[in-house]
């Protein structure tokens, strides 16, 4: 959750670069459900119990689909 300092942007940039580096180094797709949001309300909305609104659920669903497709190659 974004605060009043630059830590949010710093962490987001490092996280994004780190994930990209891992994907390029190992030549594999990676999904995450880390939420970078400006406030707690949006965090709660995107991590709720309903699957249609849960970022973690969607990331897991994408990961399973990527594994299926990679097996088909």
PDB file of C-alpha atoms in Angstrom:
ATOM      1  CA  UNK A   1       0.000   0.000   0.000  1.00  0.00           C
ATOM      2  CA  UNK A   2       1.433   3.321  -1.059  1.00  0.00           C
ATOM      3  CA  UNK A   3       2.467   5.603   1.741  1.00  0.00           C
ATOM      4  CA  UNK A   4       3.906   9.090   1.881  1.00  0.00           C
ATOM      5  CA  UNK A   5       7.484   8.080   1.012  1.00  0.00           C
ATOM      6  CA  UNK A   6       9.116   6.775  -2.165  1.00  0.00           C
ATOM      7  CA  UNK A   7       9.461   3.229  -0.773  1.00  0.00           C
ATOM      8  CA  UNK A   8       6.401   2.060  -2.714  1.00  0.00           C
ATOM      9  CA  UNK A   9       7.946   3.056  -6.051  1.00  0.00           C
ATOM     10  CA  UNK A  10      11.364   1.688  -5.064  1.00  0.00           C
ATOM     11  CA  UNK A  11       9.953  -1.710  -4.046  1.00  0.00           C
ATOM     12  CA  UNK A  12       7.700  -1.889  -7.111  1.00  0.00           C
ATOM     13  CA  UNK A  13      10.606  -1.166  -9.460  1.00  0.00           C
ATOM     14  CA  UNK A  14      12.885  -3.737  -7.799  1.00  0.00           C
ATOM     15  CA  UNK A  15      10.163  -6.365  -7.735  1.00  0.00           C
ATOM     16  CA  UNK A  16       9.294  -5.837 -11.401  1.00  0.00           C
ATOM     17  CA  UNK A  17      12.931  -5.935 -12.513  1.00  0.00           C
ATOM     18  CA  UNK A  18      13.639  -9.001 -10.396  1.00  0.00           C
ATOM     19  CA  UNK A  19      10.708 -10.907 -11.869  1.00  0.00           C
ATOM     20  CA  UNK A  20      11.711  -9.930 -15.406  1.00  0.00           C
ATOM     21  CA  UNK A  21      15.311 -10.977 -14.776  1.00  0.00           C
ATOM     22  CA  UNK A  22      14.186 -14.382 -13.460  1.00  0.00           C
ATOM     23  CA  UNK A  23      11.972 -15.010 -16.471  1.00  0.00           C
ATOM     24  CA  UNK A  24      14.751 -14.075 -18.888  1.00  0.00           C
ATOM     25  CA  UNK A  25      17.460 -16.008 -17.027  1.00  0.00           C
ATOM     26  CA  UNK A  26      15.497 -19.237 -16.731  1.00  0.00           C
ATOM     27  CA  UNK A  27      13.361 -18.790 -19.860  1.00  0.00           C
ATOM     28  CA  UNK A  28      10.152 -19.577 -17.983  1.00  0.00           C
ATOM     29  CA  UNK A  29       6.949 -17.620 -17.448  1.00  0.00           C
ATOM     30  CA  UNK A  30       6.240 -16.491 -13.886  1.00  0.00           C
ATOM     31  CA  UNK A  31       2.996 -15.147 -12.479  1.00  0.00           C
ATOM     32  CA  UNK A  32       2.489 -13.296  -9.221  1.00  0.00           C
ATOM     33  CA  UNK A  33      -0.337 -11.843  -7.257  1.00  0.00           C
ATOM     34  CA  UNK A  34       1.596  -9.150  -5.453  1.00  0.00           C
ATOM     35  CA  UNK A  35      -0.655  -6.122  -5.262  1.00  0.00           C
ATOM     36  CA  UNK A  36       0.796  -2.640  -5.572  1.00  0.00           C
ATOM     37  CA  UNK A  37      -2.133  -0.426  -4.711  1.00  0.00           C
ATOM     38  CA  UNK A  38      -2.531   3.118  -3.409  1.00  0.00           C
ATOM     39  CA  UNK A  39      -4.782   2.257  -0.458  1.00  0.00           C
ATOM     40  CA  UNK A  40      -6.133  -0.511   1.768  1.00  0.00           C
ATOM     41  CA  UNK A  41      -9.588  -0.416   0.199  1.00  0.00           C
ATOM     42  CA  UNK A  42      -8.233  -1.415  -3.211  1.00  0.00           C
ATOM     43  CA  UNK A  43      -6.091  -4.121  -1.613  1.00  0.00           C
ATOM     44  CA  UNK A  44      -9.148  -5.588   0.072  1.00  0.00           C
ATOM     45  CA  UNK A  45     -11.207  -5.384  -3.127  1.00  0.00           C
ATOM     46  CA  UNK A  46      -8.524  -7.209  -5.132  1.00  0.00           C
ATOM     47  CA  UNK A  47      -7.894  -9.918  -2.556  1.00  0.00           C
ATOM     48  CA  UNK A  48     -11.453 -10.656  -1.564  1.00  0.00           C
ATOM     49  CA  UNK A  49     -13.102 -14.007  -1.149  1.00  0.00           C
ATOM     50  CA  UNK A  50     -14.905 -13.873  -4.506  1.00  0.00           C
ATOM     51  CA  UNK A  51     -12.775 -15.511  -7.209  1.00  0.00           C
ATOM     52  CA  UNK A  52     -13.885 -13.056  -9.882  1.00  0.00           C
ATOM     53  CA  UNK A  53     -12.264 -10.248  -7.898  1.00  0.00           C
ATOM     54  CA  UNK A  54      -9.252 -12.030  -6.364  1.00  0.00           C
ATOM     55  CA  UNK A  55      -5.834 -11.274  -7.874  1.00  0.00           C
ATOM     56  CA  UNK A  56      -4.278 -14.389  -6.325  1.00  0.00           C
ATOM     57  CA  UNK A  57      -6.933 -16.615  -7.848  1.00  0.00           C
ATOM     58  CA  UNK A  58      -6.339 -15.124 -11.294  1.00  0.00           C
ATOM     59  CA  UNK A  59      -2.543 -15.474 -10.988  1.00  0.00           C
ATOM     60  CA  UNK A  60      -2.877 -19.136 -10.013  1.00  0.00           C
ATOM     61  CA  UNK A  61      -5.297 -19.776 -12.866  1.00  0.00           C
ATOM     62  CA  UNK A  62      -2.844 -18.230 -15.349  1.00  0.00           C
ATOM     63  CA  UNK A  63       0.035 -20.301 -13.905  1.00  0.00           C
ATOM     64  CA  UNK A  64      -1.899 -23.543 -14.373  1.00  0.00           C
ATOM     65  CA  UNK A  65      -2.787 -22.600 -17.953  1.00  0.00           C
ATOM     66  CA  UNK A  66       0.860 -21.757 -18.726  1.00  0.00           C
ATOM     67  CA  UNK A  67       1.989 -25.152 -17.424  1.00  0.00           C
ATOM     68  CA  UNK A  68      -0.588 -26.865 -19.628  1.00  0.00           C
ATOM     69  CA  UNK A  69       0.552 -24.944 -22.687  1.00  0.00           C
ATOM     70  CA  UNK A  70       4.243 -25.543 -21.998  1.00  0.00           C
ATOM     71  CA  UNK A  71       3.573 -29.287 -21.782  1.00  0.00           C
ATOM     72  CA  UNK A  72       1.950 -29.142 -25.210  1.00  0.00           C
ATOM     73  CA  UNK A  73       5.058 -27.654 -26.853  1.00  0.00           C
TER      74      UNK A  73
END
